[in-house]
Amino acid sequence: MKLSNTNQRRIIIEELRNLYTHPTADELYVIVREKLPQISLGTVYRNLELLADAGKVLKLELSGKQKRFDGNVNKHFHMRCRACGRIEDMHADKMSEIDRNLNDLVDKLKVDGYRLELNGLCNKCRAEEE
Amino acid sequence: MKLSNTNQRRIIIEELRNLYTHPTADELYVIVREKLPQISLGTVYRNLELLADAGKVLKLELSGKQKRFDGNVNKHFHMRCRACGRIEDMHADKMSEIDRNLNDLVDKLKVDGYRLELNGLCNKCRAEEE
DNA sequence: ATGAATCTAGTAATGATTCCTATTATTTCA
DNA sequence: TGAAATAATAGGAATCATTACTAGATTCAT
Ligand SMILES: [Mn+2]
Ligand SMILES: [Mn+2]
Ligand SMILES: [Zn+2]
Ligand SMILES: [Zn+2]
């Protein structure tokens, strides 16, 4: 099914790409409503799903009840903060060794892929802990 | 809070330890009802939670909507089958290299830990694919 | 044995997500 | 350019895994 060009879809992807916070659908809904006050939550859900299928955004199925979304589709990893729950990026260049190892593992075990989530303290919470 | 010894709790952990299937709470509920027909689903949920907190079982928060539970608390990894959804064990001895690397990563990045889920075809589905 | 602590069954509530539908917007192509 | 066809929308209902509530039962420590 071809994706039409709608205002709703354009604003959703635009606003998501402005963020570094890996919002849930309902968090993004609040933000998008500043531009499109009449948009419905269902539209945000549906478009995030379609955009993820099309490879335009990432759908993150991490621990926690809610799915999160990421406008950055470049390869990187995620850490969940044990204190505040925020998702922080861990860029692949810091992790090239583990990335190589995981790819080797995928080959060796003849599996399709993997999902890796790191757990720890985000920068903000680490600073506050002093 | 100290855990009492109840029939319900004993049967839940016993039946879970007999399985290699990583059941959801409701799947285990069906099995436990063969021994205790009057048990409630809430009791299964509550006990699995308490037993996981006590380190007697593992709570697996993998992809998919439902949590799964594992009576085997020895270190090992899990693979979700893309065809049937089953969770299959990947024992740590097969994965000692990746295990070492992940532990190094945890040290290097000063994080607490990680969650790794492999994705692929389980043995049964791989056999059926020929 | 007894009082306090813990647990249970049954049921209601919660909350994230998906589904439904009448209406509106977008695309296609004659 | 202008229907007809296709796709998307808002708003609301439905789903369903999980958690919360509660009165009564069980288990525990002494
Ligand atoms: Mn990210
Ligand atoms: Mn296992
Ligand atoms: Zn934090
Ligand atoms: Zn399978």
CSV table of C-alpha atoms (C1' of nucleotides) and ligand atoms in Angstrom, one decimal:
chain,number,residue,atom,x,y,z
A,1,MET,CA,0.0,0.0,0.0
A,2,LYS,CA,1.4,3.3,-1.1
A,3,LEU,CA,1.7,6.0,1.6
A,4,SER,CA,-0.2,9.2,0.9
A,5,ASN,CA,1.2,12.6,1.8
A,6,THR,CA,-0.9,14.0,4.6
A,7,ASN,CA,-0.3,16.9,6.9
A,8,GLN,CA,-0.6,14.6,9.9
A,9,ARG,CA,2.0,12.2,8.6
A,10,ARG,CA,4.5,15.0,7.7
A,11,ILE,CA,4.2,16.7,11.1
A,12,ILE,CA,4.5,13.4,13.0
A,13,ILE,CA,7.8,12.5,11.3
A,14,GLU,CA,9.1,16.1,11.4
A,15,GLU,CA,8.5,16.4,15.2
A,16,LEU,CA,9.9,13.0,15.9
A,17,ARG,CA,13.1,13.8,14.1
A,18,ASN,CA,13.5,16.9,16.2
A,19,LEU,CA,13.6,14.9,19.4
A,20,TYR,CA,16.3,12.9,21.1
A,21,THR,CA,14.0,11.6,23.7
A,22,HIS,CA,12.5,8.4,22.2
A,23,PRO,CA,8.9,9.4,22.9
A,24,THR,CA,6.0,7.0,23.4
A,25,ALA,CA,3.1,7.5,21.0
A,26,ASP,CA,1.1,9.5,23.6
A,27,GLU,CA,4.1,11.7,24.3
A,28,LEU,CA,4.5,12.5,20.6
A,29,TYR,CA,0.7,13.1,20.4
A,30,VAL,CA,1.0,15.9,22.9
A,31,ILE,CA,3.8,17.5,20.9
A,32,VAL,CA,2.1,17.1,17.5
A,33,ARG,CA,-1.1,18.7,18.9
A,34,GLU,CA,0.7,22.0,19.2
A,35,LYS,CA,0.8,22.0,15.4
A,36,LEU,CA,-2.4,20.1,14.7
A,37,PRO,CA,-4.7,20.5,17.6
A,38,GLN,CA,-7.4,18.3,16.1
A,39,ILE,CA,-5.2,15.2,15.4
A,40,SER,CA,-6.3,12.0,17.1
A,41,LEU,CA,-4.1,9.6,19.1
A,42,GLY,CA,-5.1,6.8,16.8
A,43,THR,CA,-3.6,8.7,13.9
A,44,VAL,CA,-0.3,9.0,15.7
A,45,TYR,CA,-0.3,5.3,16.5
A,46,ARG,CA,-1.2,4.3,12.9
A,47,ASN,CA,1.3,6.5,11.3
A,48,LEU,CA,4.2,5.5,13.6
A,49,GLU,CA,3.4,1.9,12.7
A,50,LEU,CA,3.3,2.6,9.0
A,51,LEU,CA,6.5,4.8,9.1
A,52,ALA,CA,8.3,2.1,11.0
A,53,ASP,CA,7.2,-0.5,8.4
A,54,ALA,CA,8.6,1.8,5.7
A,55,GLY,CA,11.9,2.1,7.5
A,56,LYS,CA,11.5,5.9,8.1
A,57,VAL,CA,11.5,5.7,11.8
A,58,LEU,CA,12.5,3.1,14.4
A,59,LYS,CA,10.0,1.3,16.6
A,60,LEU,CA,11.7,0.4,19.9
A,61,GLU,CA,10.3,-2.5,21.8
A,62,LEU,CA,12.3,-2.2,24.9
A,63,SER,CA,11.4,-3.1,28.5
A,64,GLY,CA,8.6,-1.1,30.0
A,65,LYS,CA,5.0,-1.3,28.9
A,66,GLN,CA,5.0,1.3,26.2
A,67,LYS,CA,6.6,1.2,22.8
A,68,ARG,CA,9.0,4.1,22.0
A,69,PHE,CA,9.9,5.7,18.7
A,70,ASP,CA,13.1,7.1,17.3
A,71,GLY,CA,13.5,9.4,14.3
A,72,ASN,CA,17.2,8.3,14.0
A,73,VAL,CA,17.4,5.2,11.9
A,74,ASN,CA,21.2,5.0,11.9
A,75,LYS,CA,22.6,2.0,13.7
A,76,HIS,CA,22.9,2.7,17.4
A,77,PHE,CA,22.1,1.1,20.7
A,78,HIS,CA,19.9,2.2,23.7
A,79,MET,CA,20.3,2.4,27.4
A,80,ARG,CA,17.4,2.6,29.8
A,81,CYS,CA,18.0,4.6,32.9
A,82,ARG,CA,17.2,2.7,36.0
A,83,ALA,CA,16.4,5.9,37.9
A,84,CYS,CA,14.3,8.0,35.5
A,85,GLY,CA,13.4,5.5,32.8
A,86,ARG,CA,14.7,7.7,30.0
A,87,ILE,CA,16.2,6.1,26.9
A,88,GLU,CA,19.6,7.3,26.0
A,89,ASP,CA,21.5,6.6,22.8
A,90,MET,CA,24.8,4.7,22.8
A,91,HIS,CA,26.3,5.3,19.4
A,92,ALA,CA,27.7,2.4,17.5
A,93,ASP,CA,31.1,3.9,17.2
A,94,LYS,CA,31.6,3.6,21.0
A,95,MET,CA,30.4,0.1,20.6
A,96,SER,CA,32.1,-1.1,17.5
A,97,GLU,CA,33.7,-4.1,19.2
A,98,ILE,CA,30.5,-5.4,20.6
A,99,ASP,CA,28.8,-4.7,17.3
A,100,ARG,CA,31.4,-6.9,15.5
A,101,ASN,CA,31.0,-9.6,18.1
A,102,LEU,CA,27.2,-9.6,17.9
A,103,ASN,CA,27.4,-9.9,14.1
A,104,ASP,CA,29.8,-12.8,14.5
A,105,LEU,CA,27.4,-14.4,16.9
A,106,VAL,CA,24.5,-14.0,14.5
A,107,ASP,CA,26.5,-15.8,11.8
A,108,LYS,CA,27.8,-18.6,14.1
A,109,LEU,CA,24.4,-19.4,15.6
A,110,LYS,CA,22.6,-19.0,12.3
A,111,VAL,CA,20.1,-16.6,13.7
A,112,ASP,CA,18.5,-13.6,12.1
A,113,GLY,CA,19.4,-10.9,14.5
A,114,TYR,CA,19.3,-9.7,18.1
A,115,ARG,CA,17.9,-7.0,20.3
A,116,LEU,CA,20.2,-5.5,22.9
A,117,GLU,CA,19.2,-3.1,25.6
A,118,LEU,CA,21.7,-1.7,28.1
A,119,ASN,CA,20.7,-0.7,31.6
A,120,GLY,CA,22.2,1.9,33.8
A,121,LEU,CA,22.2,5.5,34.8
A,122,CYS,CA,21.7,8.3,32.2
A,123,ASN,CA,24.0,11.3,32.3
A,124,LYS,CA,21.5,13.5,34.1
A,125,CYS,CA,20.8,11.0,36.8
A,126,ARG,CA,24.5,10.1,37.2
A,127,ALA,CA,25.3,13.8,37.7
A,128,GLU,CA,22.5,14.2,40.3
A,129,GLU,CA,23.7,11.2,42.2
A,130,GLU,CA,26.7,13.1,43.6
B,1,MET,CA,8.2,-9.6,53.5
B,2,LYS,CA,8.7,-13.3,54.2
B,3,LEU,CA,7.1,-15.8,51.8
B,4,SER,CA,4.8,-18.3,53.4
B,5,ASN,CA,4.6,-21.9,52.2
B,6,THR,CA,1.3,-22.3,50.4
B,7,ASN,CA,0.1,-25.1,48.2
B,8,GLN,CA,-0.5,-22.7,45.4
B,9,ARG,CA,3.0,-21.3,45.5
B,10,ARG,CA,4.6,-24.8,45.7
B,11,ILE,CA,2.7,-26.1,42.8
B,12,ILE,CA,3.4,-23.0,40.7
B,13,ILE,CA,7.1,-23.3,41.1
B,14,GLU,CA,7.1,-27.1,40.7
B,15,GLU,CA,5.1,-27.0,37.4
B,16,LEU,CA,7.2,-24.1,36.1
B,17,ARG,CA,10.4,-26.1,36.7
B,18,ASN,CA,9.0,-29.1,34.8
B,19,LEU,CA,8.7,-27.0,31.7
B,20,TYR,CA,11.1,-25.9,29.1
B,21,THR,CA,8.6,-23.7,27.2
B,22,HIS,CA,8.8,-20.3,29.0
B,23,PRO,CA,5.1,-20.1,29.6
B,24,THR,CA,3.1,-16.9,30.0
B,25,ALA,CA,1.2,-16.5,33.3
B,26,ASP,CA,-2.0,-17.6,31.7
B,27,GLU,CA,-0.4,-20.7,30.1
B,28,LEU,CA,1.0,-21.7,33.4
B,29,TYR,CA,-2.4,-21.1,35.0
B,30,VAL,CA,-4.0,-23.7,32.7
B,31,ILE,CA,-1.3,-26.2,33.7
B,32,VAL,CA,-1.5,-25.5,37.4
B,33,ARG,CA,-5.3,-25.8,37.4
B,34,GLU,CA,-4.9,-29.6,36.7
B,35,LYS,CA,-3.5,-29.8,40.2
B,36,LEU,CA,-5.4,-27.0,41.9
B,37,PRO,CA,-8.6,-26.5,39.9
B,38,GLN,CA,-9.8,-23.6,42.1
B,39,ILE,CA,-6.7,-21.4,41.8
B,40,SER,CA,-7.2,-17.9,40.4
B,41,LEU,CA,-5.2,-16.3,37.7
B,42,GLY,CA,-4.3,-13.4,40.0
B,43,THR,CA,-2.6,-15.9,42.3
B,44,VAL,CA,-0.5,-17.1,39.5
B,45,TYR,CA,0.5,-13.6,38.5
B,46,ARG,CA,1.2,-12.6,42.1
B,47,ASN,CA,3.3,-15.6,42.9
B,48,LEU,CA,5.4,-15.5,39.8
B,49,GLU,CA,6.1,-11.8,40.6
B,50,LEU,CA,7.1,-12.7,44.2
B,51,LEU,CA,9.2,-15.7,43.1
B,52,ALA,CA,11.0,-13.6,40.5
B,53,ASP,CA,11.8,-10.9,43.1
B,54,ALA,CA,13.1,-13.7,45.4
B,55,GLY,CA,15.3,-15.0,42.6
B,56,LYS,CA,13.6,-18.4,42.4
B,57,VAL,CA,12.3,-18.0,38.9
B,58,LEU,CA,13.2,-15.7,36.0
B,59,LYS,CA,10.8,-13.1,34.6
B,60,LEU,CA,11.5,-12.7,30.9
B,61,GLU,CA,10.5,-9.3,29.5
B,62,LEU,CA,11.1,-10.1,25.8
B,63,SER,CA,9.4,-8.7,22.7
B,64,GLY,CA,5.7,-9.6,22.5
B,65,LYS,CA,3.0,-8.4,24.7
B,66,GLN,CA,3.1,-11.0,27.4
B,67,LYS,CA,5.7,-11.6,30.0
B,68,ARG,CA,7.1,-15.1,30.1
B,69,PHE,CA,8.6,-17.1,33.0
B,70,ASP,CA,11.5,-19.5,33.3
B,71,GLY,CA,12.1,-22.0,36.1
B,72,ASN,CA,15.8,-22.2,35.1
B,73,VAL,CA,17.7,-19.5,36.8
B,74,ASN,CA,21.1,-20.5,35.5
B,75,LYS,CA,22.7,-18.0,33.1
B,76,HIS,CA,21.5,-18.5,29.6
B,77,PHE,CA,20.1,-16.6,26.6
B,78,HIS,CA,16.9,-16.7,24.7
B,79,MET,CA,15.8,-16.8,21.1
B,80,ARG,CA,12.4,-16.0,19.8
B,81,CYS,CA,11.3,-17.9,16.8
B,82,ARG,CA,10.1,-15.6,14.0
B,83,ALA,CA,7.7,-18.3,12.7
B,84,CYS,CA,6.0,-19.7,15.8
B,85,GLY,CA,6.9,-17.3,18.5
B,86,ARG,CA,8.3,-19.9,20.9
B,87,ILE,CA,11.2,-19.0,23.1
B,88,GLU,CA,14.2,-21.4,22.9
B,89,ASP,CA,17.2,-21.5,25.2
B,90,MET,CA,20.7,-20.7,24.0
B,91,HIS,CA,22.9,-21.9,26.7
B,92,ALA,CA,25.7,-19.7,27.9
B,93,ASP,CA,28.4,-22.3,27.1
B,94,LYS,CA,27.6,-22.0,23.4
B,95,MET,CA,27.9,-18.3,23.9
B,96,SER,CA,30.9,-17.9,26.2
B,97,GLU,CA,32.6,-15.5,23.9
B,98,ILE,CA,29.7,-13.1,23.5
B,99,ASP,CA,29.1,-13.4,27.2
B,100,ARG,CA,32.7,-12.3,27.9
B,101,ASN,CA,32.3,-9.5,25.5
B,102,LEU,CA,29.1,-8.2,26.9
B,103,ASN,CA,30.6,-8.3,30.4
B,104,ASP,CA,33.6,-6.3,29.1
B,105,LEU,CA,31.1,-3.8,27.5
B,106,VAL,CA,29.3,-3.4,30.8
B,107,ASP,CA,32.5,-2.5,32.5
B,108,LYS,CA,33.7,-0.2,29.8
B,109,LEU,CA,30.5,1.8,29.5
B,110,LYS,CA,29.9,1.8,33.3
B,111,VAL,CA,26.4,0.4,32.9
B,112,ASP,CA,24.6,-2.0,35.2
B,113,GLY,CA,23.8,-4.7,32.7
B,114,TYR,CA,22.0,-5.6,29.5
B,115,ARG,CA,19.2,-7.6,28.0
B,116,LEU,CA,19.9,-9.6,24.9
B,117,GLU,CA,17.3,-11.4,22.8
B,118,LEU,CA,18.2,-13.4,19.8
B,119,ASN,CA,15.8,-13.8,16.9
B,120,GLY,CA,15.6,-16.6,14.4
B,121,LEU,CA,14.0,-20.0,13.7
B,122,CYS,CA,13.6,-22.6,16.4
B,123,ASN,CA,14.7,-26.1,15.8
B,124,LYS,CA,11.2,-27.3,15.0
B,125,CYS,CA,10.4,-24.6,12.5
B,126,ARG,CA,13.8,-24.9,10.9
B,127,ALA,CA,13.1,-28.6,10.3
B,128,GLU,CA,9.7,-27.9,8.9
B,129,GLU,CA,11.1,-25.4,6.5
B,130,GLU,CA,12.8,-28.1,4.3
C,1,DA,C1',-3.7,-22.2,70.9
C,2,DT,C1',-3.9,-17.4,69.5
C,3,DG,C1',-3.1,-13.1,67.5
C,4,DA,C1',-0.6,-11.0,63.7
C,5,DA,C1',0.9,-11.5,59.3
C,6,DT,C1',0.3,-13.2,54.9
C,7,DC,C1',-2.3,-15.2,51.3
C,8,DT,C1',-6.4,-16.5,48.5
C,9,DA,C1',-10.4,-16.4,45.1
C,10,DG,C1',-13.2,-13.6,42.7
C,11,DT,C1',-14.0,-9.5,40.6
C,12,DA,C1',-13.3,-4.8,39.2
C,13,DA,C1',-10.2,-1.4,37.3
C,14,DT,C1',-6.4,0.1,34.5
C,15,DG,C1',-4.1,1.5,30.5
C,16,DA,C1',-1.7,0.8,26.2
C,17,DT,C1',-2.9,-0.4,21.9
C,18,DT,C1',-6.0,-1.8,18.1
C,19,DC,C1',-10.3,-1.9,15.8
C,20,DC,C1',-14.4,0.2,13.7
C,21,DT,C1',-16.9,3.5,10.8
C,22,DA,C1',-18.8,7.5,8.7
C,23,DT,C1',-16.6,11.3,6.6
C,24,DT,C1',-12.8,13.7,4.3
C,25,DA,C1',-8.5,14.0,1.7
C,26,DT,C1',-5.4,12.4,-1.8
C,27,DT,C1',-4.2,10.1,-5.9
C,28,DT,C1',-5.0,8.4,-10.4
C,29,DC,C1',-5.9,8.7,-15.0
C,30,DA,C1',-9.5,9.4,-18.7
D,1,DT,C1',-9.3,19.3,-15.1
D,2,DG,C1',-12.6,16.3,-12.8
D,3,DA,C1',-14.8,12.2,-11.5
D,4,DA,C1',-13.9,7.6,-9.5
D,5,DA,C1',-10.9,5.0,-6.8
D,6,DT,C1',-8.0,4.7,-3.1
D,7,DA,C1',-6.2,5.9,1.3
D,8,DA,C1',-6.5,8.4,5.6
D,9,DT,C1',-8.8,10.8,9.4
D,10,DA,C1',-11.3,11.8,14.0
D,11,DG,C1',-13.6,10.0,17.5
D,12,DG,C1',-15.1,6.4,19.9
D,13,DA,C1',-15.5,1.5,21.2
D,14,DA,C1',-13.2,-2.8,22.0
D,15,DT,C1',-9.4,-5.7,23.5
D,16,DC,C1',-6.6,-7.9,26.6
D,17,DA,C1',-2.6,-8.4,29.7
D,18,DT,C1',-1.9,-7.0,34.0
D,19,DT,C1',-2.8,-4.9,38.6
D,20,DA,C1',-5.7,-3.5,42.4
D,21,DC,C1',-9.2,-4.4,45.7
D,22,DT,C1',-11.4,-7.0,49.4
D,23,DA,C1',-13.6,-10.1,52.6
D,24,DG,C1',-12.6,-14.3,54.2
D,25,DA,C1',-9.0,-18.2,54.8
D,26,DT,C1',-4.4,-19.9,55.8
D,27,DT,C1',0.1,-19.8,57.8
D,28,DC,C1',3.4,-18.3,61.1
D,29,DA,C1',5.7,-17.2,65.5
D,30,DT,C1',5.5,-17.7,70.1
E,1,MN,MN,18.0,6.4,19.6
E,2,MN,MN,15.2,-20.3,29.4
E,3,ZN,ZN,18.0,9.0,34.3
E,4,ZN,ZN,9.4,-21.9,15.8
